Every structure is written in structure tokens, then in C-alpha cells.
Short mmCIF file of C-alpha atoms in Angstrom, two decimals:
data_model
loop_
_atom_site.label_atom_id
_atom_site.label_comp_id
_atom_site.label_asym_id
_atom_site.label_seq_id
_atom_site.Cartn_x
_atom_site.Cartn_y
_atom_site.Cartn_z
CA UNK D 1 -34.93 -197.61 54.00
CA UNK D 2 -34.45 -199.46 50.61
CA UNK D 3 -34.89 -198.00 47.49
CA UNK D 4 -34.92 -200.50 44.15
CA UNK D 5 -33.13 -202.89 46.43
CA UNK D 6 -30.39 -200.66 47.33
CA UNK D 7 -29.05 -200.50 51.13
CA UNK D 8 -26.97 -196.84 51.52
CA UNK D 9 -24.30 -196.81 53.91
CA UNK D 10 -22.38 -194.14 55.57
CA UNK D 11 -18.80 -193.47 54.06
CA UNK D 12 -16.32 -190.20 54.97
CA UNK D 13 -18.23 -188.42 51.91
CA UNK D 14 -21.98 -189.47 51.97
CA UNK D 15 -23.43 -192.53 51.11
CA UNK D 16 -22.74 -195.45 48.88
CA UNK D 17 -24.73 -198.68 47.82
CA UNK D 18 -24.23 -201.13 45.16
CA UNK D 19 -26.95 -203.20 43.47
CA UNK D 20 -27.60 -205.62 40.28
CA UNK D 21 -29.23 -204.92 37.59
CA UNK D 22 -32.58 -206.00 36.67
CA UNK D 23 -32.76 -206.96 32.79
CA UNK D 24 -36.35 -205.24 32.64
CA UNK D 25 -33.96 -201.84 33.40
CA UNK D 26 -32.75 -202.06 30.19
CA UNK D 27 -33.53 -199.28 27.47
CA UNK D 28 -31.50 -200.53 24.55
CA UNK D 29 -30.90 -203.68 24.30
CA UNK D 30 -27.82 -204.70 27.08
CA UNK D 31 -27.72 -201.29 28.54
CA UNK D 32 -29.44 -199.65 31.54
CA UNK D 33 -32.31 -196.88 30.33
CA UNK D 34 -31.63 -193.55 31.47
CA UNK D 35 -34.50 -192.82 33.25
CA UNK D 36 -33.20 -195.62 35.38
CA UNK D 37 -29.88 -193.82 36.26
CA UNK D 38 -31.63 -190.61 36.62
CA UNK D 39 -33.48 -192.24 39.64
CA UNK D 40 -30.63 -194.08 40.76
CA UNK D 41 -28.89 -191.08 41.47
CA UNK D 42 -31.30 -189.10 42.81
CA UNK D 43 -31.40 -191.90 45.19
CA UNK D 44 -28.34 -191.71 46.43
CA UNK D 45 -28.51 -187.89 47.01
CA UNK D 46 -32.12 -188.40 49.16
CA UNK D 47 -30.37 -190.81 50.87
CA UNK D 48 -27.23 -188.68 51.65
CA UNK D 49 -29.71 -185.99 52.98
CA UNK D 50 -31.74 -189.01 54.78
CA UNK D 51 -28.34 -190.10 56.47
CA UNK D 52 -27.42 -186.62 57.79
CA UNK D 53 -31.33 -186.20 59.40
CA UNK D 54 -32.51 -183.73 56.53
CA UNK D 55 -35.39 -184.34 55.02
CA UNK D 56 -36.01 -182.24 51.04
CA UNK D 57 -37.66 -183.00 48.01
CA UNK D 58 -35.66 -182.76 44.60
CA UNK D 59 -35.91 -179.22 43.43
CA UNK D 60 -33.37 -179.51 40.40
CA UNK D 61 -31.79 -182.60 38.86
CA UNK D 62 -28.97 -182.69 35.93
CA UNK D 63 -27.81 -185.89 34.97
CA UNK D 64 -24.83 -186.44 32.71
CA UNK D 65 -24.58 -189.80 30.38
CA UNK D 66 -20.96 -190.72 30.06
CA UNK D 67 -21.23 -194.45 28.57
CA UNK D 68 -23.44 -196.67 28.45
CA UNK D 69 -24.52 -199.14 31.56
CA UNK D 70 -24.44 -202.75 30.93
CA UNK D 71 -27.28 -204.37 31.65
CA UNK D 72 -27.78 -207.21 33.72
CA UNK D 73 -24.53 -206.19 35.70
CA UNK D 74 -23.51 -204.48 38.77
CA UNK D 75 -23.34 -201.04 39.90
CA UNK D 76 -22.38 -199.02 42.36
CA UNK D 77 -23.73 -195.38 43.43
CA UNK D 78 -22.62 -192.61 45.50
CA UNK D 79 -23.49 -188.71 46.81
CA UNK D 80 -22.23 -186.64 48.42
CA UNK D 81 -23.43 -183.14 49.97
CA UNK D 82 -21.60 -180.30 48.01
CA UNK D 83 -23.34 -176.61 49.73
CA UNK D 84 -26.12 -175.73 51.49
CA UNK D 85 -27.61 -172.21 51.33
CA UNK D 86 -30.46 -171.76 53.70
CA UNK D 87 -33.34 -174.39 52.89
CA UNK D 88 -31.40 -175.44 49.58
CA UNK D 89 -28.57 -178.09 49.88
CA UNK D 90 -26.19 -178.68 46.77
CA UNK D 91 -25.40 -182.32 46.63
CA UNK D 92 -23.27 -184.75 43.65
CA UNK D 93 -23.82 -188.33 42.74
CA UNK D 94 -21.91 -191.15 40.47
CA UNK D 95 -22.69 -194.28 39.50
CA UNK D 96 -19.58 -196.34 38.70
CA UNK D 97 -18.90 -199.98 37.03
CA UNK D 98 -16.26 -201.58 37.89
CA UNK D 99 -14.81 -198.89 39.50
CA UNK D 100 -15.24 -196.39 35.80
CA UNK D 101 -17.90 -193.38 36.03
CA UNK D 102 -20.95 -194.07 33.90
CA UNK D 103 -22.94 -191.23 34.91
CA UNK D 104 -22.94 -188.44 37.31
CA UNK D 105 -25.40 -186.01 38.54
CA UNK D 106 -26.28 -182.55 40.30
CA UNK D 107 -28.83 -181.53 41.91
CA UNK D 108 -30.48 -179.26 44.16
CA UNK D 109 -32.83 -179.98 46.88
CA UNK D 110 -35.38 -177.99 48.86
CA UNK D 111 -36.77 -178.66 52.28
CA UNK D 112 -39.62 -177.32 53.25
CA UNK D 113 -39.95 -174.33 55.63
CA UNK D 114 -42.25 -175.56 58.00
CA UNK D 115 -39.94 -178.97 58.25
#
């Protein structure tokens, strides 16, 4: 499945996708709102579940803002699983331009017991 137009695909790691911006992303003028990179990396960490036949729902999320994102441009996102501990599973994201890190994330995800 798609997800704000982006198409994950498989790599060694996890997943990866890359994607243009949309101006109506932006927060500040020319650069890509957080709460836009937030969900852009949670994303990619669903997706990395989705890709290894797990389905969980966010249970913790902590993104960190290294620069700003231009915006209009092009990014790219990845995740990675990191852990698992029972129904928990530990997972790390990026989202690069031109090859720099912008913004990372970790988070924790649940599935459900009855899943």
C-alpha cells in the first residue's frame, strides 16, 4: 500500500521510499512542517513491520529535528527493525536529502495480543 504517495521497497535493512514534496507540506515558509516528518517516519517504520508480515499500532514515537527540510524538494525515508521483545518491536527511521540526515526517529510499536 501507498502512504502520501510513497511506494516502500524491500532493502537488506527494511524499507526505503522516496517522494516529492508537496508545497502545502510546508510549515515555515520553504521548509517541510514537522508534523509532516513525524508521519513520514512513522511511515516508514509501519511499513517495515508491514513488509516483514507484522501487523502493530505505534505505541511510542520520538522524532529528532536535525535541519530543516526544503520544501518543494525530494526526500527519501528509511526504517529499519532494531529489537523485538514479546508483542513490542523496536524499530529506527531517517529521512535523508540528498543523501544528508534531516531527521530521524524511534519508536516503539505494539501488536495486539489477539493478532
Amino acid at each position: 500500500p501507498s502512504v502520501l504517495g510513497l511506494s516502500f521497497h524491500a532493502t537488506e535493512q527494511g524499507v526505503k521510499a522516496s517522494l516529492k514534496l508537496k508545497p502545502e507540506w510546508q510549515g515555515y515558509s520553504g521548509a517541510l512542517h514537522g508534523g509532516m516528518i513525524a508521519t513520514l517516519l512513522d511511515a516508514a517504520m509501519t511499513h517495515c513491520l508491514f513488509h516483514q508480515g507484522i501487523e502493530a499500532m505505534t505505541a511510542d514515537l520520538q522524532v529528532r529535528y536535525l535541519a530543516p527540510v526544503p520544501c518543494p524538494g525530494r526526500i527519501e525515508v528509511s526504517a529499519r527493525l532494531s529489537g523485538q521483545r514479546r508483542l513490542i518491536y523496536e524499530l529506527d527511521a531517517e529521512l535523508r536529502v540528498g543523501g544528508m540526515v534531516k531527521a530521524r526517529a524511534k519508536a516503539k510499536f505494539m501488536r495486539d495480543r489477539n493478532s
